[in-house]
Coordinates of N, CA, C and O in Angstrom, one line a residue:
M159 N 1.2 -1.1 -0.1 CA 0.1 0.6 0.1 C 0.8 1.3 0.4 O 1.9 1.2 0.4
K160 N 0.7 2.3 -0.6 CA 1.6 3.7 -1.4 C 0.8 4.1 0.6 O -0.1 4.4 0.7
T161 N 2.3 4.8 0.7 CA 2.5 5.7 2.3 C 1.3 6.9 2.2 O 0.9 7.2 2.9
L162 N 0.9 7.5 1.2 CA -0.8 8.7 1.0 C -1.5 7.7 1.6 O -2.3 7.8 2.5
Q163 N -1.9 6.1 1.0 CA -3.4 4.7 1.4 C -2.9 5.2 2.5 O -4.3 5.2 3.5
I164 N -1.8 4.5 3.6 CA -1.4 4.1 4.6 C -1.7 5.3 6.1 O -2.9 5.4 6.7
V165 N -1.1 6.7 5.3 CA -1.0 7.7 6.1 C -3.4 8.0 6.4 O -4.2 8.3 7.4
T166 N -3.7 8.6 5.3 CA -5.4 8.2 5.3 C -5.9 7.3 5.8 O -6.8 7.8 6.8
K167 N -6.1 6.3 5.6 CA -6.7 5.6 6.4 C -5.7 5.2 8.7 O -6.6 5.1 8.6
E168 N -4.6 5.8 7.8 CA -4.6 5.5 9.6 C -5.1 7.0 10.6 O -5.7 7.2 11.8
I169 N -5.4 7.9 9.4 CA -6.0 9.4 10.7 C -8.2 9.3 10.7 O -8.4 9.1 11.8
V170 N -8.0 8.8 9.0 CA -9.7 8.4 9.9 C -9.6 7.4 10.4 O -10.7 7.6 11.0
D171 N -9.1 6.6 10.1 CA -9.4 5.4 11.5 C -9.4 5.8 12.7 O -10.6 6.0 13.4
L172 N -8.2 6.7 13.2 CA -7.9 7.5 14.5 C -9.5 8.7 14.9 O -10.2 8.5 16.2
H173 N -10.1 9.2 13.6 CA -10.4 10.1 14.1 C -12.3 8.9 13.9 O -13.3 9.6 14.8
D174 N -12.7 8.2 13.5 CA -13.6 7.8 13.7 C -13.7 6.8 14.9 O -14.4 6.4 15.7
F175 N -12.2 6.9 16.0 CA -12.8 5.7 17.3 C -13.1 7.1 17.8 O -13.8 6.5 19.0
F176 N -12.3 8.0 18.0 CA -13.0 9.5 19.2 C -14.3 9.7 19.0 O -14.9 9.8 20.1
T177 N -15.0 9.8 17.7 CA -16.3 9.2 17.5 C -17.1 8.5 18.4 O -17.6 9.0 19.5
E178 N -16.5 6.9 17.9 CA -17.1 6.6 18.8 C -16.9 6.6 20.0 O -17.7 6.4 21.1
W179 N -15.7 7.0 20.8 CA -15.6 7.4 22.2 C -16.2 8.0 22.7 O -16.8 7.8 24.2
F180 N -16.4 9.6 22.0 CA -16.9 10.6 22.6 C -18.2 9.9 22.5 O -19.2 10.8 24.1
N181 N -19.0 9.4 22.0 CA -20.6 8.7 21.6 C -20.9 7.8 22.1 O -21.7 7.3 23.1
G182 N -19.9 6.9 23.0 CA -19.6 5.9 23.9 C -20.4 5.1 23.5 O -20.8 4.0 24.0
T183 N -19.7 4.3 22.1 CA -20.5 3.5 21.3 C -19.1 2.7 21.2 O -19.7 1.4 20.5
V184 N -18.3 2.6 22.1 CA -16.9 1.7 21.9 C -16.9 1.1 23.2 O -17.1 2.4 24.4
E185 N -16.3 -0.4 23.5 CA -16.1 -0.4 24.8 C -15.0 0.5 25.9 O -14.0 0.9 24.6
R186 N -14.8 0.8 26.5 CA -13.7 1.4 27.8 C -12.9 0.7 27.1 O -11.6 1.9 26.7
D187 N -12.9 -0.6 27.3 CA -11.3 -1.0 27.0 C -10.1 -0.9 26.0 O -9.3 -1.2 25.8
Q188 N -10.7 0.0 25.2 CA -10.5 0.1 23.6 C -9.6 1.5 23.3 O -9.0 1.3 22.3
L189 N -9.2 2.2 24.8 CA -8.8 3.6 24.6 C -7.2 3.0 24.1 O -6.8 3.6 23.5
E190 N -6.9 2.1 25.3 CA -5.2 1.5 24.9 C -4.9 0.8 23.9 O -3.8 2.0 22.9
P191 N -5.5 0.0 23.5 CA -5.4 -0.4 21.9 C -5.3 0.4 20.1 O -4.5 0.1 19.3
R192 N -6.1 1.0 20.4 CA -7.1 2.0 19.6 C -6.8 3.7 19.5 O -6.5 4.0 18.3
F193 N -6.1 4.0 20.9 CA -5.5 5.4 20.1 C -4.4 5.6 20.7 O -3.4 5.7 20.4
L194 N -4.0 5.1 22.5 CA -2.6 5.4 23.3 C -1.8 4.1 22.6 O -0.2 5.0 23.0
S195 N -1.5 3.5 22.2 CA -0.7 2.8 21.9 C -0.2 3.3 20.8 O 1.1 2.7 20.7
R196 N -1.0 4.0 20.0 CA -0.1 4.7 18.4 C 0.1 5.8 18.8 O 1.1 6.2 18.3
L197 N 0.5 6.5 20.0 CA 1.5 7.8 20.1 C 2.6 6.9 20.5 O 2.2 6.3 22.1
D198 N 3.6 8.0 20.6 CA 4.4 7.7 20.7 C 5.1 7.9 22.3 O 4.4 9.3 22.8
E199 N 6.1 7.4 23.1 CA 6.0 7.9 24.2 C 6.0 9.7 25.0 O 6.1 10.2 26.1
N200 N 7.0 10.2 24.1 CA 7.2 11.8 23.9 C 6.1 12.3 22.9 O 6.8 13.8 22.6
V201 N 5.1 11.7 22.7 CA 3.9 12.4 21.9 C 3.8 14.0 22.4 O 3.8 14.0 23.3
V202 N 3.6 15.1 21.9 CA 3.2 16.1 21.9 C 2.2 17.0 21.2 O 1.6 16.5 20.1
F203 N 1.2 16.9 21.8 CA 0.1 17.6 21.0 C -0.6 18.8 21.5 O -0.3 18.9 22.3
I204 N -0.4 19.6 20.5 CA -0.6 21.0 20.2 C -1.7 21.2 19.8 O -2.1 21.3 18.8
P205 N -3.5 21.3 20.5 CA -4.7 21.5 20.3 C -4.3 23.3 19.5 O -3.8 24.0 19.6
P206 N -5.7 23.7 19.1 CA -5.9 25.4 18.6 C -5.7 26.0 19.3 O -5.1 27.4 19.0
E207 N -6.3 25.9 20.4 CA -6.4 26.7 21.8 C -4.4 27.4 21.8 O -4.3 28.1 22.4
G208 N -3.1 26.6 21.7 CA -1.9 26.6 22.0 C -1.2 26.0 22.8 O -0.2 26.2 23.0
H209 N -2.0 25.1 24.2 CA -1.3 25.1 25.1 C -0.6 23.2 24.7 O -1.3 22.8 23.6
I210 N 0.5 22.9 25.1 CA 1.0 21.6 25.2 C 0.4 20.7 25.8 O 0.6 20.5 26.9
M211 N 0.3 19.5 25.5 CA -0.6 18.3 26.1 C 0.5 17.3 25.7 O 1.0 17.3 24.5
T212 N 0.7 16.7 26.7 CA 1.3 14.9 27.1 C 0.8 14.1 26.7 O -0.5 14.2 26.4
S213 N 1.1 12.5 26.6 CA 0.3 11.5 26.3 C 0.1 11.4 27.7 O -1.5 11.3 27.5
D214 N 0.5 11.6 28.7 CA -1.0 11.6 29.9 C -1.9 12.3 29.9 O -2.8 12.3 30.6
M215 N -1.6 13.5 29.8 CA -2.5 14.6 29.8 C -3.8 14.2 28.1 O -4.8 14.5 28.9
L216 N -3.7 13.7 27.3 CA -4.2 12.8 26.3 C -5.2 11.9 27.2 O -6.2 11.9 26.8
K217 N -4.4 10.8 28.2 CA -5.2 9.8 28.1 C -6.1 10.5 29.4 O -7.1 9.9 29.4
G218 N -6.0 11.0 30.1 CA -6.3 11.8 31.2 C -7.6 12.6 31.1 O -8.5 12.2 31.1
G219 N -8.0 13.4 29.5 CA -9.3 14.2 28.8 C -9.7 13.1 28.3 O -10.7 13.3 28.4
F220 N -9.4 11.9 27.6 CA -10.2 10.8 26.8 C -10.7 10.2 27.9 O -11.4 10.3 27.8
D221 N -10.0 9.7 29.0 CA -10.8 8.8 30.3 C -12.1 10.0 30.6 O -13.1 9.2 31.0
R222 N -11.8 11.1 31.0 CA -13.1 12.2 31.4 C -13.7 11.7 30.5 O -14.9 12.2 30.4
G223 N -13.9 12.0 29.0 CA -14.6 12.2 28.0 C -15.4 11.0 27.7 O -16.3 11.5 26.6
Y224 N -15.2 9.9 27.9 CA -15.8 8.6 27.7 C -17.0 8.6 27.4 O -17.9 9.0 28.6
G225 N -18.1 9.0 26.1 CA -19.7 8.9 26.6 C -20.4 10.2 26.4 O -21.3 10.5 27.1
S226 N -19.4 11.7 26.6 CA -19.9 12.8 26.9 C -20.7 13.2 26.1 O -21.2 14.7 26.1
N227 N -20.8 12.8 24.5 CA -20.5 13.6 23.5 C -21.7 13.0 22.4 O -21.0 12.6 21.8
K228 N -22.9 12.4 22.8 CA -23.6 11.4 21.5 C -24.0 11.9 20.1 O -23.4 11.0 19.4
D229 N -23.8 13.0 20.3 CA -23.8 13.9 18.8 C -23.1 14.5 18.0 O -22.5 15.1 17.5
F230 N -21.7 13.7 19.0 CA -20.2 14.5 18.1 C -19.9 13.9 16.9 O -20.3 12.5 17.0
R231 N -19.5 14.6 15.8 CA -19.0 13.8 14.7 C -17.7 14.1 14.3 O -17.8 15.8 14.0
I232 N -16.9 13.7 13.4 CA -15.7 13.9 13.3 C -15.3 13.5 10.8 O -16.3 12.6 10.8
Q233 N -15.0 14.2 10.5 CA -14.8 14.3 8.7 C -13.6 14.3 8.7 O -13.3 16.0 8.8
I234 N -12.4 13.8 8.3 CA -11.4 13.9 7.8 C -11.5 14.2 6.2 O -11.7 13.6 4.8
R235 N -10.8 15.7 5.9 CA -10.8 15.5 4.4 C -9.1 16.4 3.8 O -8.3 16.2 4.9
D236 N -8.6 16.1 3.1 CA -7.3 17.2 2.1 C -6.3 16.0 3.0 O -5.5 17.3 3.3
V237 N -6.6 15.1 3.1 CA -5.0 14.6 3.8 C -3.9 15.0 2.4 O -4.1 14.2 1.5
T238 N -2.9 14.9 3.0 CA -1.6 15.8 2.1 C -0.5 15.3 2.8 O 0.1 15.4 3.9
I239 N 0.4 14.4 2.0 CA 1.7 14.1 2.4 C 3.1 15.7 2.3 O 2.8 15.9 0.6
R240 N 3.6 16.5 3.1 CA 4.8 17.3 2.9 C 5.8 17.0 2.7 O 6.3 17.8 2.1
H241 N 6.5 15.9 3.8 CA 7.8 15.3 3.5 C 7.9 14.2 4.1 O 6.8 13.2 4.6
E242 N 8.6 13.8 3.2 CA 8.8 12.2 3.6 C 10.7 11.9 3.5 O 10.9 11.8 2.6
I243 N 10.9 11.5 4.7 CA 12.0 11.6 5.5 C 12.6 10.3 6.0 O 12.6 9.8 7.6
G244 N 13.2 9.1 5.3 CA 13.6 7.7 5.4 C 12.1 7.4 5.9 O 11.0 7.4 5.6
D245 N 12.3 7.2 7.8 CA 10.3 6.5 8.0 C 9.8 7.5 8.9 O 8.8 7.0 9.3
L246 N 9.8 9.1 8.4 CA 8.9 9.8 9.0 C 8.8 11.1 8.1 O 8.8 11.0 6.8
V247 N 7.4 10.5 8.1 CA 6.1 11.9 7.4 C 5.4 12.6 8.2 O 5.1 12.6 9.3
M248 N 5.4 13.6 7.4 CA 5.0 14.8 7.9 C 3.6 15.0 6.6 O 3.7 15.2 5.9
V249 N 2.4 15.0 6.9 CA 1.5 15.0 6.8 C 0.4 16.5 7.2 O 0.5 16.8 8.5
T250 N -0.4 17.3 6.1 CA -1.5 17.9 7.4 C -2.6 17.5 6.2 O -3.5 16.7 5.6
Y251 N -4.2 17.4 7.6 CA -5.2 17.4 6.9 C -6.2 18.0 7.4 O -5.7 18.8 8.2
T252 N -7.1 18.4 7.1 CA -8.3 18.8 7.4 C -9.5 18.4 8.6 O -9.8 17.2 7.8
E253 N -10.1 19.1 9.4 CA -10.9 18.1 9.8 C -11.6 18.4 10.7 O -11.9 19.8 11.2
W254 N -13.5 18.1 10.2 CA -14.3 19.1 10.3 C -15.5 18.3 11.3 O -15.4 17.1 11.3
Q255 N -16.0 18.8 12.3 CA -16.2 18.0 13.4 C -17.9 19.2 13.7 O -17.9 20.6 13.6
I256 N -19.1 18.2 14.2 CA -20.1 19.0 14.4 C -20.5 18.4 16.0 O -20.1 17.3 16.3
G257 N -20.9 19.1 16.3 CA -21.1 19.0 17.8 C -20.1 18.7 18.8 O -20.0 17.7 19.9
A258 N -19.4 19.4 18.8 CA -17.5 19.3 20.3 C -18.4 20.2 20.5 O -18.7 21.3 20.8
A259 N -19.2 19.3 21.9 CA -19.6 20.0 23.1 C -18.8 21.0 24.1 O -19.3 21.9 24.1
L260 N -17.0 20.8 24.0 CA -16.2 21.7 24.4 C -15.5 22.9 23.5 O -14.9 23.3 24.0
S261 N -16.0 22.8 22.1 CA -15.9 23.6 21.5 C -16.9 24.8 21.3 O -18.4 24.9 21.6
V262 N -16.3 26.5 21.5 CA -17.3 27.5 21.4 C -18.4 27.5 19.8 O -19.5 27.5 20.0
E263 N -17.5 27.1 18.9 CA -18.1 26.9 17.5 C -19.0 25.5 17.8 O -17.5 24.2 17.5
K264 N -19.9 25.5 17.7 CA -19.9 23.8 17.6 C -19.8 22.9 16.3 O -20.0 21.7 16.4
K265 N -20.2 23.6 15.4 CA -19.2 23.3 13.7 C -18.3 23.7 13.5 O -18.5 25.4 13.8
N266 N -17.1 23.3 13.9 CA -15.7 24.2 13.5 C -15.3 22.6 12.6 O -15.4 21.9 12.6
A267 N -14.3 23.7 12.5 CA -12.9 23.0 11.6 C -11.5 23.7 11.7 O -11.3 24.7 12.2
R268 N -10.5 22.4 11.8 CA -9.2 23.1 12.0 C -8.1 22.3 10.2 O -8.6 21.5 10.2
V269 N -7.2 22.7 10.7 CA -5.9 21.9 10.3 C -4.6 21.1 11.0 O -4.6 22.0 12.0
S270 N -4.7 20.3 10.5 CA -4.3 19.9 11.4 C -2.5 19.4 10.8 O -2.3 18.4 9.7
S271 N -1.5 19.4 12.0 CA -0.1 19.1 10.7 C 0.1 17.3 11.8 O 0.4 17.7 12.8
V272 N 0.7 16.8 11.4 CA 1.1 15.4 12.1 C 2.3 14.9 11.8 O 2.7 14.7 10.3
L273 N 3.8 14.4 12.5 CA 4.6 14.1 12.1 C 4.6 12.3 12.6 O 4.3 11.5 13.6
M274 N 4.4 11.8 11.9 CA 4.1 9.5 12.0 C 5.7 9.3 12.1 O 6.5 10.1 10.6
K275 N 5.6 8.6 12.9 CA 6.5 7.5 12.0 C 6.4 6.1 11.4 O 4.9 5.6 11.7
M276 N 6.6 5.9 10.4 CA 6.2 4.5 9.4 C 6.7 2.9 9.9 O 6.9 2.2 9.3
T277 N 5.8 3.1 11.2 CA 5.9 1.3 11.5 C 4.7 0.4 11.6 O 3.8 1.2 10.8
D278 N 4.7 -0.1 12.3 CA 3.2 -1.2 12.2 C 2.8 -1.6 13.5 O 3.6 -2.2 14.1
P279 N 2.0 -0.3 14.0 CA 1.2 0.3 13.4 C 1.6 1.4 13.4 O 3.1 2.1 14.5
V280 N 1.6 2.4 12.6 CA 2.0 4.0 12.6 C 2.1 4.4 14.0 O 1.1 3.9 15.2
T281 N 3.1 5.1 14.5 CA 3.5 6.1 15.5 C 3.4 7.3 15.4 O 3.6 8.1 14.3
W282 N 2.6 8.0 16.0 CA 2.1 9.7 16.2 C 3.3 10.6 16.8 O 3.2 10.0 17.7
L283 N 4.0 10.8 16.3 CA 4.9 11.4 17.5 C 5.0 13.3 17.6 O 5.0 13.6 18.8
H284 N 4.2 13.8 16.5 CA 3.7 15.4 17.0 C 2.6 15.9 16.4 O 2.3 15.5 15.2
I285 N 1.6 16.1 17.2 CA 0.2 17.0 16.3 C 0.2 18.5 16.6 O 0.3 18.7 18.1
Q286 N -0.3 18.9 15.7 CA -0.3 20.2 16.1 C -2.0 20.6 15.3 O -1.7 20.5 13.9
E287 N -2.8 21.5 15.9 CA -4.2 21.9 14.8 C -4.6 23.0 15.0 O -3.9 23.8 16.3
T288 N -5.2 23.6 14.3 CA -5.0 25.2 14.3 C -6.1 25.4 13.6 O -6.9 24.9 12.5
W289 N -7.1 26.9 14.5 CA -8.6 26.8 13.6 C -8.3 27.5 12.4 O -7.7 27.9 12.3
L290 N -9.2 27.0 11.5 CA -9.5 27.0 10.0 C -10.1 28.5 10.2 O -11.0 28.9 11.1
P291 N -9.8 29.4 9.4 CA -10.6 30.8 9.2 C -11.6 30.5 9.1 O -12.7 30.0 8.6
D292 N -12.7 31.4 9.8 CA -13.8 31.7 10.1 C -14.7 31.4 8.5 O -15.6 31.2 8.1
A293 N -14.6 32.4 7.7 CA -14.5 32.3 6.0 C -14.6 31.0 5.7 O -15.7 30.4 5.1
L294 N -13.6 30.5 5.9 CA -13.9 29.1 4.9 C -13.9 27.9 5.9 O -15.0 26.7 5.4
R295 N -14.2 28.0 7.4 CA -15.3 26.9 7.9 C -16.4 27.6 7.3 O -17.6 26.3 7.6
A296 N -17.8 28.6 7.5 CA -18.2 29.1 7.1 C -18.2 28.2 5.7 O -19.8 28.1 5.5
A297 N -17.9 28.1 4.9 CA -18.0 28.1 3.5 C -18.4 26.5 3.6 O -18.6 25.8 2.4
G298 N -17.2 25.6 4.4 CA -17.5 24.1 4.0 C -18.5 23.8 4.6 O -19.3 24.0 5.4
P299 N -19.0 22.4 3.5 CA -20.2 22.0 4.2 C -20.2 20.9 5.2 O -18.8 20.6 5.3
F300 N -21.0 21.1 5.7 CA -21.1 20.3 7.5 C -22.2 19.4 7.6 O -23.4 19.3 8.5
D301 N -22.2 18.3 6.0 CA -23.0 17.7 6.0 C -23.0 16.1 6.1 O -23.0 15.3 5.5
F302 N -22.5 16.0 7.0 CA -22.1 14.6 7.3 C -22.5 14.0 8.7 O -23.1 14.6 9.4

């Protein structure tokens, strides 16, 4: 399978899991095998608000959020490989959300940059999200 197909599947599958997790439609014991095990022990996640989160912080947030948002949905778009260096891949994609309970905008969108290591399974090393400008978000379809 080509690298773009692998990373696209990885990104979509992980975000599908996030939807299931926050909807409460997946068993709680799936957090480790379907999400946490894919993160490098030194992963850094920077959400659109700009603070730095570690894997322990992500785990805590997910533990607290299980089943908290029955209306939450995500759609991934525009997956693009920006750089490939050895087994490292820098990818960008847009993430569109509906029903995001903790976001000011219940319909929101962000562009994400991810550094991945092409292991089996793929390892997430660094994630940074930035809000899409209001005009782009407003123009984007939220019919998913």
